[in-house]
Structure formats: C-alpha cells, structure tokens
Tab-separated table of C-alpha atoms in Angstrom:
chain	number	residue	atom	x	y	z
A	29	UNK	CA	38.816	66.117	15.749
A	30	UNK	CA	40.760	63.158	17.423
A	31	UNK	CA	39.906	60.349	19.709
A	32	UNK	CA	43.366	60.496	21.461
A	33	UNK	CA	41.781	62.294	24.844
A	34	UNK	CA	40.424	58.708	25.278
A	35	UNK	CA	43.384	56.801	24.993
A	36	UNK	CA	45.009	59.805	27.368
A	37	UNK	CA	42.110	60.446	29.971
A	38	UNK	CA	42.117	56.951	31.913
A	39	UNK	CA	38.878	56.123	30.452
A	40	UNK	CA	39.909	52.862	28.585
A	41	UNK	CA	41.910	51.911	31.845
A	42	UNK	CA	39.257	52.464	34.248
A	43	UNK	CA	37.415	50.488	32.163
A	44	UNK	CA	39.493	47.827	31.594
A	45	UNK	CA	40.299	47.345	35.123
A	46	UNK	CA	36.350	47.132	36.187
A	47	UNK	CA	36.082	44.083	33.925
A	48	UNK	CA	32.913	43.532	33.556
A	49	UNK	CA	30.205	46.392	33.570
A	50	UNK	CA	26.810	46.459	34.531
A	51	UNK	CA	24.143	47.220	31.923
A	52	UNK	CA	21.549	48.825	34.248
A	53	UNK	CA	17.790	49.185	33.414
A	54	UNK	CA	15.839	51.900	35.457
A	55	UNK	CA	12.598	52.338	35.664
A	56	UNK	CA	12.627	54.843	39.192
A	57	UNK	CA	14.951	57.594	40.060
A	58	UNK	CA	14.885	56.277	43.417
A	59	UNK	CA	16.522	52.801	42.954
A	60	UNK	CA	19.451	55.046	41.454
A	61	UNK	CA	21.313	55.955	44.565
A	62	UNK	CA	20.892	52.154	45.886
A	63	UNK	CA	21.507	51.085	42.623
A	64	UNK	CA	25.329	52.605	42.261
A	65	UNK	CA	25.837	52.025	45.801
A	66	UNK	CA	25.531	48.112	45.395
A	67	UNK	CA	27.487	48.032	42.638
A	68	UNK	CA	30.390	50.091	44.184
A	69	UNK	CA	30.074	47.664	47.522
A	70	UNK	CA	29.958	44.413	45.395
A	71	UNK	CA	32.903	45.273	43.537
A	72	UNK	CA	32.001	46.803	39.898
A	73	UNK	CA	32.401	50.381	40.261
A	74	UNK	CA	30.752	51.373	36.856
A	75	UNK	CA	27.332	51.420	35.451
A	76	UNK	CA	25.911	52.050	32.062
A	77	UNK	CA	22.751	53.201	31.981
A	78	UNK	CA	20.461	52.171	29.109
A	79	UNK	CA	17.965	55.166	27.451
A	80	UNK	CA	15.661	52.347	27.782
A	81	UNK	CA	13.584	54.328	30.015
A	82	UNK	CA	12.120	57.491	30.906
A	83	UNK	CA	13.958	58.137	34.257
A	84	UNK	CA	17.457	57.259	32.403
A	85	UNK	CA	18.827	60.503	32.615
A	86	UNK	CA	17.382	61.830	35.677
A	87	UNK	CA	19.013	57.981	37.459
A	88	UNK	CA	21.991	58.987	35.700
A	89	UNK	CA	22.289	62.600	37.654
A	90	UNK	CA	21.455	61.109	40.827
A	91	UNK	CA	24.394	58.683	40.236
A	92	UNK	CA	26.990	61.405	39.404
A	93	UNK	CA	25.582	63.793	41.874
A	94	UNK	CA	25.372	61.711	45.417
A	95	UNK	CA	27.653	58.688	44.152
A	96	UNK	CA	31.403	59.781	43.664
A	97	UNK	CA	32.824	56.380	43.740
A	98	UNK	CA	30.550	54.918	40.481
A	99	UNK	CA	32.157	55.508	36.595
A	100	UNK	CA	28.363	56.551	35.604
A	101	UNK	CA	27.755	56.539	31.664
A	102	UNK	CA	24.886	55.965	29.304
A	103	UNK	CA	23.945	53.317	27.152
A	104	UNK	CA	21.694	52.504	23.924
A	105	UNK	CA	22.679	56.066	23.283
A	106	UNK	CA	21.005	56.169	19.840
A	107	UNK	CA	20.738	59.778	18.894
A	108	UNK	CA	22.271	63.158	19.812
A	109	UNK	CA	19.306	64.377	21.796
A	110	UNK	CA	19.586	61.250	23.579
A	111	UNK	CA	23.745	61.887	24.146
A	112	UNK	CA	23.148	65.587	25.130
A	113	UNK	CA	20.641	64.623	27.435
A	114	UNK	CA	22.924	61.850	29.116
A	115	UNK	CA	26.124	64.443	29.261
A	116	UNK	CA	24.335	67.399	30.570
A	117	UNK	CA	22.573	64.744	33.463
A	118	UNK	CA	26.160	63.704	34.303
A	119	UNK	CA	27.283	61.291	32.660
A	120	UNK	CA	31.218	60.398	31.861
A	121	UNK	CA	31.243	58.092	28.846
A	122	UNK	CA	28.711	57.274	25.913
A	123	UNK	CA	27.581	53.844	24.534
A	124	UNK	CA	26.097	53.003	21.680
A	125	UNK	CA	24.250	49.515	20.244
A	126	UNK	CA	25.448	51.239	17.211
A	127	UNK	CA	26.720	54.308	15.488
A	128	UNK	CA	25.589	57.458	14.379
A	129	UNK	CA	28.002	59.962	13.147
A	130	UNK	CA	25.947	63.051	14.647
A	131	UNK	CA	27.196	61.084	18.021
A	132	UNK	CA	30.391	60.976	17.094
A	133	UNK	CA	30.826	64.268	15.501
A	134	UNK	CA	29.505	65.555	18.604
A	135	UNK	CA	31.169	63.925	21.093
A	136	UNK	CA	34.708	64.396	19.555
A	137	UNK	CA	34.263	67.798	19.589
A	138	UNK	CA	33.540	68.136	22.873
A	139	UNK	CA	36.172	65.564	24.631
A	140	UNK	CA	33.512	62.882	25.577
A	141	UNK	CA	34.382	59.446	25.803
A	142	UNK	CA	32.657	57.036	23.581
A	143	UNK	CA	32.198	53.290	22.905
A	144	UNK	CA	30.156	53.277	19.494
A	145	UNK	CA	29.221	49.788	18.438
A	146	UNK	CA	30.379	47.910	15.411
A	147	UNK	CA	30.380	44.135	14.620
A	148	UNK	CA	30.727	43.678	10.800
A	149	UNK	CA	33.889	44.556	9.004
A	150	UNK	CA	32.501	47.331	7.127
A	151	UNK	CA	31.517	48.877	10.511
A	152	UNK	CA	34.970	48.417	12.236
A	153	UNK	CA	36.653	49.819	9.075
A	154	UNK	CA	34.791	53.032	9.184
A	155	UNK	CA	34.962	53.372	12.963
A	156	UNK	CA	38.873	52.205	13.326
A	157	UNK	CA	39.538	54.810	10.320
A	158	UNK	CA	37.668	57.418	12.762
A	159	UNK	CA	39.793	56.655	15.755
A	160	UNK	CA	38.110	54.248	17.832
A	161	UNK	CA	40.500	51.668	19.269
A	162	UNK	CA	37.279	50.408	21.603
A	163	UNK	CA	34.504	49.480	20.013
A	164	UNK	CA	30.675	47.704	21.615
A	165	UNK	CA	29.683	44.408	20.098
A	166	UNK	CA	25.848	43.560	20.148
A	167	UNK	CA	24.531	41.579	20.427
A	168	UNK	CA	27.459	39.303	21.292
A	169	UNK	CA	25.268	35.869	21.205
A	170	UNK	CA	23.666	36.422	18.001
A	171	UNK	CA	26.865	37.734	15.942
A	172	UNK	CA	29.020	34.774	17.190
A	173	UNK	CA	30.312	35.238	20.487
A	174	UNK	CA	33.935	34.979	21.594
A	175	UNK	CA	34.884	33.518	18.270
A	176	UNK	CA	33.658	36.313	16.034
A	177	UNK	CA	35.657	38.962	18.152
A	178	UNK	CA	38.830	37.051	18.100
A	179	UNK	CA	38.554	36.482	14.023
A	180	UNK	CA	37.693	40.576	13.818
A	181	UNK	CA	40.897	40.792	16.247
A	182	UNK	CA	43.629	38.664	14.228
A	183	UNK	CA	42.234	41.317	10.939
A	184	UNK	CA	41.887	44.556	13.207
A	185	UNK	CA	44.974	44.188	14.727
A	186	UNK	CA	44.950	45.990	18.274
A	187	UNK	CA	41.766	46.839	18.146
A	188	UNK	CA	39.579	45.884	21.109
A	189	UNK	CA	36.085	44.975	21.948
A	190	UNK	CA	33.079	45.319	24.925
A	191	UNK	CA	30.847	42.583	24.266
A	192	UNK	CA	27.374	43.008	25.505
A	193	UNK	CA	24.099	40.150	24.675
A	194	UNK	CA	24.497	37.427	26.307
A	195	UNK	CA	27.372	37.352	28.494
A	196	UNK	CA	26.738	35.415	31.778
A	197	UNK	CA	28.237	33.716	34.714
A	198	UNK	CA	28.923	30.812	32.554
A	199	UNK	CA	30.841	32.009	29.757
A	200	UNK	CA	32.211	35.649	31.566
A	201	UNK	CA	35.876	33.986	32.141
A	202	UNK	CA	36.101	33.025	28.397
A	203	UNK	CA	35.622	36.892	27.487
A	204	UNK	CA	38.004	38.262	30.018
A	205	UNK	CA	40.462	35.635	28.950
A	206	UNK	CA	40.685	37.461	25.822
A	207	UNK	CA	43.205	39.714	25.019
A	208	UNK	CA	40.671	41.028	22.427
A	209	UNK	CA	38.151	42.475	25.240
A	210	UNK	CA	38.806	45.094	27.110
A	211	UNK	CA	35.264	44.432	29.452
A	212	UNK	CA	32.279	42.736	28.804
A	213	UNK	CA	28.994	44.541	29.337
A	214	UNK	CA	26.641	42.541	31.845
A	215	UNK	CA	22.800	42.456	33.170
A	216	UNK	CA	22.832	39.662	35.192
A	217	UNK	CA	23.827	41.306	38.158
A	218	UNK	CA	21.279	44.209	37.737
A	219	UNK	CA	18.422	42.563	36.397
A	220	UNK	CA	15.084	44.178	37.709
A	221	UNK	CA	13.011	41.393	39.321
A	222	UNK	CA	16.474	41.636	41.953
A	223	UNK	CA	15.736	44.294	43.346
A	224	UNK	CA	11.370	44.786	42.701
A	225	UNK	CA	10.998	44.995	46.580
A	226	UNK	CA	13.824	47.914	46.878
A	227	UNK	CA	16.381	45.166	48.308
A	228	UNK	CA	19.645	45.653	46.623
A	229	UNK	CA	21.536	42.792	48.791
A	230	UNK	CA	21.193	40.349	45.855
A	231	UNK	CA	22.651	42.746	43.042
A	232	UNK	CA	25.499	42.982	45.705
A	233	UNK	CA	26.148	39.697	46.141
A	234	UNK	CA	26.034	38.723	42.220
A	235	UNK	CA	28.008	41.854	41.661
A	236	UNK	CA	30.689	40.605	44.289
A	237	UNK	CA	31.156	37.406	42.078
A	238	UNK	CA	31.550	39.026	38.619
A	239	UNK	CA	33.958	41.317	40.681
A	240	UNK	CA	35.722	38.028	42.275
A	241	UNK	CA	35.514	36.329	38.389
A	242	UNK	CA	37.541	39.525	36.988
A	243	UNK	CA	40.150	38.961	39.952
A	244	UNK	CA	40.692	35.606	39.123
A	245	UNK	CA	41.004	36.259	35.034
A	246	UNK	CA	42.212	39.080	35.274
A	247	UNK	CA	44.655	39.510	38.368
C-alpha cells in the first residue's frame, strides 16, 4: 500500500490552494447546506467536518450530495468506524487529531486521502516512513506554534504541515508565509454562536477575509 494517489489525485493542491480551511462544528443537518454554501461564496471552498457531533456524518452527506462546489472531508476522525462512517456519508479526505494505524491501513487500501496528525519527532518518523508528506499539527498553540513546525521542517526535510489550535486572524499570515504549511485549519470563521439564529452572512463575510488573507500571502 502507497500514499502516492495523494500526491497524484490533486488532493494536496486543492488543498494548498484553499489556504486556510474551515474546521466546522455541527450540531443540525440543516445548517449543512447553508453552511458549505457560505463558505463556497466567501471564498474557502473546503470544510472539515469534526465527529464532534452526532449529525457529523449525516452534515457531511448533505454537503457532498446538494453542494458540488465544497472539498467536503471529516475531521477528529479517531477510529475506523468513525472513517467508514465519514467515507460512506461522502466525504473526500480524512483528518485526524492523531493517528491510528487501523485508519491508515484502511484508508490506503482503499485510495482515500488522509491528513493523520503528528507533532513529536517520533510521530513524524513513523508517519513520514509510512508515506505521508502532509501531516495535521494539534494543537498548534500548545506544541509551539509556527516555530515548532519550522524546527520539525529544517529535520523533516520536505515534509509539510496543516496546523490547526489556535490559528486566528492575527497570526494566519505568519502560517501561510511558511513554506512549511501547506494550509492552516481554522474555526473562526465557522464558530457556532455565528450563525445560532440560521444567518450565515457573518461566516461569509469572515470567510471572505481569510479568503482575501490567503490572496495576499499567498498570490
């Protein structure tokens, strides 16, 4: 089994080219639809859907099913049940806070794109000797930040990360400066109390200037 239908499939560069993706929390399959369609008017094109909740898979159908222009994956993917569950709703890539080689295993075999997470060097040995050129790093803020990834990235040469935990508005730039990340995972822009009423204007609009911020980093 090889992780080279990643690096082949456009995943990575679809990725890369979003920037910055949203880290979306779901409580109702409704706000699903609204949800995706925000995100693809504001700019970001991609969500990640955290097994955080119950409806998780059921948002993530809705996503792939009625919204063709949204990369749809899942998130805090922590077991294979969990992973089956997300790919048979619809979903096109796989992230983990962690890894679990039942994950991995699983979704090698079966050509599904995956961003496992890693932040020690122990982890990104095993995980680099596996394949993975990407890998998640969580909680960014409480494993160092910007500075941790780029001392992993002068040892791990090439390799790349997707920060996630505490990336904001006021330090997104810094990330996407670096040639070490290939996108930073963000909530700021989905956070629930935005959209409590079923108003989705302000995830637009604070979508539309994480899009703008990856325009001006990133070209």
């Amino acid at each position: 089994m090889s992780t080279e239908y990643m690096k082949n499939n456009g995943f990575y560069e679809q990725v890369e080219k979003t920037g910055v993706v949203p880290v979306v929390v779901l409580e109702k399959v409704e706000d699903a639809v609204p949800m995706a369609s925000a995100l693809v008017a504001g700019g970001l094109p991609a969500a990640e859907v955290t097994f955080r909740t119950a409806a998780a898979a059921d948002c993530i159908h809705e996503m792939a099913e009625k919204c063709p222009d949204i990369l749809v994956g899942a998130g805090t993917v922590v077991n294979l049940e969990q992973c089956k569950k997300a790919v048979d709703a619809g979903a096109k890539f796989i992230v983990s806070p962690g890894y679990d080689m039942a994950i991995i295993d699983w979704c090698l075999e079966h050509e599904i794109n995956l961003i496992p997470g890693g932040v020690t060097p122990a982890e990104l040995t095993t995980l680099i000797n596996l394949g993975f050129d990407i890998t998640k790093f969580f909680p960014a803020n409480l494993y160092g930040g910007l500075k941790a990834i780029e001392a992993l990235a002068a040892v791990f040469v090439g390799h790349r990360f997707m920060p996630t935990g505490g990336v904001s508005p006021d330090n997104v730039r810094d990330f996407l400066g670096s040639k070490a990340i290939l996108a930073a995972g963000g909530t700021w822009m989905v956070k629930p109390n935005l959209f409590a009423d079923g108003d989705f204007s302000r995830v637009e609009a604070l979508t539309a200037e994480a899009a703008a911020a990856v325009r001006e980093i990133r070209g």
